[in-house]
PDB file of C-alpha atoms in Angstrom:
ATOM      1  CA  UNK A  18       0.000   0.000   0.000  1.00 91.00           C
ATOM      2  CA  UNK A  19       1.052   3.452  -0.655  1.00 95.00           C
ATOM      3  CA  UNK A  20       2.320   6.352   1.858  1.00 96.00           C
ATOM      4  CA  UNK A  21      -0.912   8.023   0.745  1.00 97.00           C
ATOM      5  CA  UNK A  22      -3.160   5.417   0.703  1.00 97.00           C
ATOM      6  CA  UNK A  23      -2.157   3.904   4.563  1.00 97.00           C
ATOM      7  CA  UNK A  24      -2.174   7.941   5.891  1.00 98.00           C
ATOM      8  CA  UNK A  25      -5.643   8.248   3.773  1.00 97.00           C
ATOM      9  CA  UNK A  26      -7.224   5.036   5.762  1.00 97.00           C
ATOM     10  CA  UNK A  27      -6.058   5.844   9.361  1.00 98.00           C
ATOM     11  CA  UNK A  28      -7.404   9.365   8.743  1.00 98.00           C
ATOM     12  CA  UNK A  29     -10.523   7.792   7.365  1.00 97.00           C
ATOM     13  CA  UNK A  30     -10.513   5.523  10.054  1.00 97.00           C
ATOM     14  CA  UNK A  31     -10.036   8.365  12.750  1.00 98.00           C
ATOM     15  CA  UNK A  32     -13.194  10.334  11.708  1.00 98.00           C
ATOM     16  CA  UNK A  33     -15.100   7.142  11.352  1.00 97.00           C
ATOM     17  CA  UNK A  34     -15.066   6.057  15.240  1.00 97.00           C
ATOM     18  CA  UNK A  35     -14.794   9.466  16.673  1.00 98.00           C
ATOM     19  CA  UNK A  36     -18.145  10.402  18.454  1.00 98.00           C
ATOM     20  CA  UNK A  37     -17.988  13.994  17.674  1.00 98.00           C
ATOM     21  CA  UNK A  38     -17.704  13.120  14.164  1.00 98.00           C
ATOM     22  CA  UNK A  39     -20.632  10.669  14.180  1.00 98.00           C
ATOM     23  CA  UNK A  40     -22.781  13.299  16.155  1.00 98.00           C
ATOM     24  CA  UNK A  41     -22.012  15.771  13.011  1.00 98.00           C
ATOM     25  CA  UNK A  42     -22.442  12.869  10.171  1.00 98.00           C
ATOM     26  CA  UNK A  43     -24.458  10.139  10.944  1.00 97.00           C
ATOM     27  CA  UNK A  44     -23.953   7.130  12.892  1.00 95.00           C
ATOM     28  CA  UNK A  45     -22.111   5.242  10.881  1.00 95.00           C
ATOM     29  CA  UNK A  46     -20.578   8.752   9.781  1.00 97.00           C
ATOM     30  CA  UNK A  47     -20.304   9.386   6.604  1.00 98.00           C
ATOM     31  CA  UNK A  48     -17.416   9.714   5.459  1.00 97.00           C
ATOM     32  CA  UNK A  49     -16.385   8.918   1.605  1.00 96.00           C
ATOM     33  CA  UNK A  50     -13.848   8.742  -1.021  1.00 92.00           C
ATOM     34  CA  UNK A  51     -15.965  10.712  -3.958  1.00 91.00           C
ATOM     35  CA  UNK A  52     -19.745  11.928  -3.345  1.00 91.00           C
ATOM     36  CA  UNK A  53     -22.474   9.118  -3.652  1.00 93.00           C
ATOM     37  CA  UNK A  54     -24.694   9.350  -6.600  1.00 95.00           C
ATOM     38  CA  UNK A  55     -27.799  10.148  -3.840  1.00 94.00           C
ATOM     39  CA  UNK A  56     -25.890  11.512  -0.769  1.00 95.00           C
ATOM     40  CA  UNK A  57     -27.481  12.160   2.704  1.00 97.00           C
ATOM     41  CA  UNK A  58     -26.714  15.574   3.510  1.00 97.00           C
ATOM     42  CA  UNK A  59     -23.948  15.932   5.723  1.00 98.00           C
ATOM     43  CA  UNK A  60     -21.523  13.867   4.480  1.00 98.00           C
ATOM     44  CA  UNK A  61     -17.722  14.624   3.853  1.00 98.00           C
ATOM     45  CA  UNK A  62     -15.494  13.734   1.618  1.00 97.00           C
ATOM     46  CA  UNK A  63     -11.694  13.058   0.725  1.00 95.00           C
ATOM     47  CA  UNK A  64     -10.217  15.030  -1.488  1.00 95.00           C
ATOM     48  CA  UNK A  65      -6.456  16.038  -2.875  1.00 96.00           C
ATOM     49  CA  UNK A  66      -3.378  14.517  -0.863  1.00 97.00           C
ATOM     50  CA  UNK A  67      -0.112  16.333  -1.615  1.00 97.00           C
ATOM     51  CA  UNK A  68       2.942  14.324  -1.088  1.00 97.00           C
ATOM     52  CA  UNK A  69       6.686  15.698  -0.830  1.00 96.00           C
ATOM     53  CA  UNK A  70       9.756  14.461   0.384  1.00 93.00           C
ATOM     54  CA  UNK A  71      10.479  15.378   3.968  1.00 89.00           C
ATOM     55  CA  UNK A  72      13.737  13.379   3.874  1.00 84.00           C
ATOM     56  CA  UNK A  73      15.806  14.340   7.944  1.00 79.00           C
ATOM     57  CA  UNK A  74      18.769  12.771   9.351  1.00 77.00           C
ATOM     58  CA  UNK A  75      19.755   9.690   6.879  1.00 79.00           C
ATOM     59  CA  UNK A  76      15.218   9.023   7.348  1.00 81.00           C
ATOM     60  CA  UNK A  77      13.448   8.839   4.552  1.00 86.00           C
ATOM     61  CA  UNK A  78      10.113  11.141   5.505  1.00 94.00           C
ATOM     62  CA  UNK A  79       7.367  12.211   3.241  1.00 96.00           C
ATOM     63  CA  UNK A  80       5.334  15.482   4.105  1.00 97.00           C
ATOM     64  CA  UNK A  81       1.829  14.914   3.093  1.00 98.00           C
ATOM     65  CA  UNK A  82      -1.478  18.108   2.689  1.00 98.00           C
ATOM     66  CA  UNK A  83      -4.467  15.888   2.906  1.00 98.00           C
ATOM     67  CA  UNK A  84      -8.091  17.889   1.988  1.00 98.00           C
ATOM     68  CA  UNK A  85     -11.076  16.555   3.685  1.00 98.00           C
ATOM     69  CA  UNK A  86     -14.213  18.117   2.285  1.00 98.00           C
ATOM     70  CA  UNK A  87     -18.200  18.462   4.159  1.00 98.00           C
ATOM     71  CA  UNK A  88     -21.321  19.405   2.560  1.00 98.00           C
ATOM     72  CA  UNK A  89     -24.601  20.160   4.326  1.00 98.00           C
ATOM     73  CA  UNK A  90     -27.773  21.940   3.168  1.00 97.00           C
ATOM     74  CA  UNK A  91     -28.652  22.624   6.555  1.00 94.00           C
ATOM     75  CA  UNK A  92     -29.716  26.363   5.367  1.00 87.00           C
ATOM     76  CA  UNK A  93     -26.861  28.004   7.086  1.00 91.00           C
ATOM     77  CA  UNK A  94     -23.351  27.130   8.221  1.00 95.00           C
ATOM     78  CA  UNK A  95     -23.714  26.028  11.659  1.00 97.00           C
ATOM     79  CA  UNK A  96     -24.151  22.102  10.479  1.00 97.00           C
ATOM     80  CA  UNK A  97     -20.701  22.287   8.514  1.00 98.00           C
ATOM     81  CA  UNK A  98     -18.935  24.483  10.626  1.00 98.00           C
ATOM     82  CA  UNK A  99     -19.694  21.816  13.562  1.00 98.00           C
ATOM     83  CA  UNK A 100     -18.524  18.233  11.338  1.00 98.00           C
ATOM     84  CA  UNK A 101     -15.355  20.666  10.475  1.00 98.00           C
ATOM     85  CA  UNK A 102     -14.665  20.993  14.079  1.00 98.00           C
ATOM     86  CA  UNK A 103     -15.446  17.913  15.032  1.00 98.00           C
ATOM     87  CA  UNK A 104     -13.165  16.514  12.296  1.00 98.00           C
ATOM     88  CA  UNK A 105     -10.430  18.813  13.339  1.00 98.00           C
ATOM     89  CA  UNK A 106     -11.048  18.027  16.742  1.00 98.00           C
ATOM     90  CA  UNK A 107     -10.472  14.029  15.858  1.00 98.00           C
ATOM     91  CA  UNK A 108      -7.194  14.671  13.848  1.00 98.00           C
ATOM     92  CA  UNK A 109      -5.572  17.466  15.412  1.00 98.00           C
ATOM     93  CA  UNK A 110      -2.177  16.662  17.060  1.00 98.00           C
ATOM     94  CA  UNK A 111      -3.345  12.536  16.784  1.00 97.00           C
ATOM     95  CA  UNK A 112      -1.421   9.437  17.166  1.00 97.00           C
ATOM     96  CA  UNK A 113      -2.559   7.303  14.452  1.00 97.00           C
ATOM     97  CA  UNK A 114      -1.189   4.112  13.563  1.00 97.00           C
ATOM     98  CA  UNK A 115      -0.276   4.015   9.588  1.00 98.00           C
ATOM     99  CA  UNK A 116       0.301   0.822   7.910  1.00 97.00           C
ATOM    100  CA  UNK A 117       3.820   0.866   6.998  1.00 96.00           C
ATOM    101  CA  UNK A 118       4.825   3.938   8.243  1.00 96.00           C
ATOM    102  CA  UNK A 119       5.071   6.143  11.457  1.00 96.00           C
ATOM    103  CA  UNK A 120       3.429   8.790  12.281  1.00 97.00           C
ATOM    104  CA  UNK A 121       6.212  11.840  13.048  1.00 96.00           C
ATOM    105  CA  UNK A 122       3.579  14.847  12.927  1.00 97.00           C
ATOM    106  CA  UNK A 123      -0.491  15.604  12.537  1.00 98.00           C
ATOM    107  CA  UNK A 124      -1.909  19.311  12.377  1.00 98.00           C
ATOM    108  CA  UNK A 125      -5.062  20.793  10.966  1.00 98.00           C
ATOM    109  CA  UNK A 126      -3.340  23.769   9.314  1.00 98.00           C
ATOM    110  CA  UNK A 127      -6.752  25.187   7.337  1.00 98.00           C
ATOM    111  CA  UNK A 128     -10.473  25.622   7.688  1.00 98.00           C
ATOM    112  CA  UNK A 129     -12.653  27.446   5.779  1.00 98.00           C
ATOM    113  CA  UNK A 130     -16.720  27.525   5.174  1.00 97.00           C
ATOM    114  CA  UNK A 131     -18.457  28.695   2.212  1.00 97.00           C
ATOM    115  CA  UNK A 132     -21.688  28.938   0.407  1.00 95.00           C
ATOM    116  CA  UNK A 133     -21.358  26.322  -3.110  1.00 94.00           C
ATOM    117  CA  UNK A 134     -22.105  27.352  -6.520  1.00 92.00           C
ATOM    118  CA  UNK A 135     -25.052  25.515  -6.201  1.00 93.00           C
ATOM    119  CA  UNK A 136     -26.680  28.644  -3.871  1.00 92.00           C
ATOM    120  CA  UNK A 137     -28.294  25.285  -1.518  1.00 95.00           C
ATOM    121  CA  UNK A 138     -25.275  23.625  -0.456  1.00 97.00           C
ATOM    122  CA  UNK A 139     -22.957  24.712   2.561  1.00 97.00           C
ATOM    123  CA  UNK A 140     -18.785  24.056   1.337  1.00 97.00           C
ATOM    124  CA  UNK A 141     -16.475  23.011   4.174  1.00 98.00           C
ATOM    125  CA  UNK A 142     -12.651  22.331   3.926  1.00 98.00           C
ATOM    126  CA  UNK A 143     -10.126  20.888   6.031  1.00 98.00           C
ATOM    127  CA  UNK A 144      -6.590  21.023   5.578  1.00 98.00           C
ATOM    128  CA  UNK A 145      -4.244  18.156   7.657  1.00 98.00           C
ATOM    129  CA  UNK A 146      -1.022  18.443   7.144  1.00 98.00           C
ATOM    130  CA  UNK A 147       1.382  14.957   8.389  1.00 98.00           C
ATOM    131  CA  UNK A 148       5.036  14.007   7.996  1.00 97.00           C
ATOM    132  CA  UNK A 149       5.851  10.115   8.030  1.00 97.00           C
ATOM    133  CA  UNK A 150       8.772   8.150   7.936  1.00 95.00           C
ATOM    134  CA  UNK A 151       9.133   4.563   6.737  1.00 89.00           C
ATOM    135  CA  UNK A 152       8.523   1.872   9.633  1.00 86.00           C
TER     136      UNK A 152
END
């Protein structure tokens, strides 16, 4: 498995069992790789992953941006500004376990909530940014 695609599935995994996140997006929350054909509103989303080398010290690190995004029609922004912080909240300055790699550093470096093009839908984004090293 890829650096991406390990750091993608504990992330996914982290929002998955976190209460605050389940409170925000359903019980199993939801939580998916693209948009569903016939989504329940809220539901989030995985978006871009940036990796770059992070290379320290003779270890091979990567640096990696990872993009979560949510999307409510709640009629304002108080539904997607709480999953944002409840996602932050459940990623923030975690210890995750990565297959195949270790964890060095996890920060949510960005949020940001905005109406969609649409004019109905409510845009959030959150920006993690983690360095890991091979295990």
């Amino acid at each position: 498995m890829s650096a991406e695609a390990a750091l993608l599935a504990a992330l996914r995994g982290a929002l998955l069992g976190d209460a605050a996140v389940q409170a925000a997006l359903g019980d199993p929350a939801r939580v998916y790789d693209d948009h569903p054909p016939d989504p329940v509103f809220p539901y989030a989303t995985l978006g871009a992953i940036e990796t770059r080398s992070a290379d320290a010290a003779g270890v091979a690190g990567l640096e990696h941006l990872a993009t979560f995004h949510v999307w409510s029609r709640y009629g304002g922004r108080a539904e997607a500004l709480a999953a944002i912080d409840a996602a932050r909240a459940a990623l923030h300055d975690r210890a995750l376990s990565v297959a195949g790699r270790r964890l060095v550093l996890l920060l949510a470096t960005f949020a940001d909530v905005f109406r969609a093009g649409d004019g109905r839908t409510t845009h959030g984004v959150l920006r993690v940014r983690a360095i890991t090293e091979a295990a």
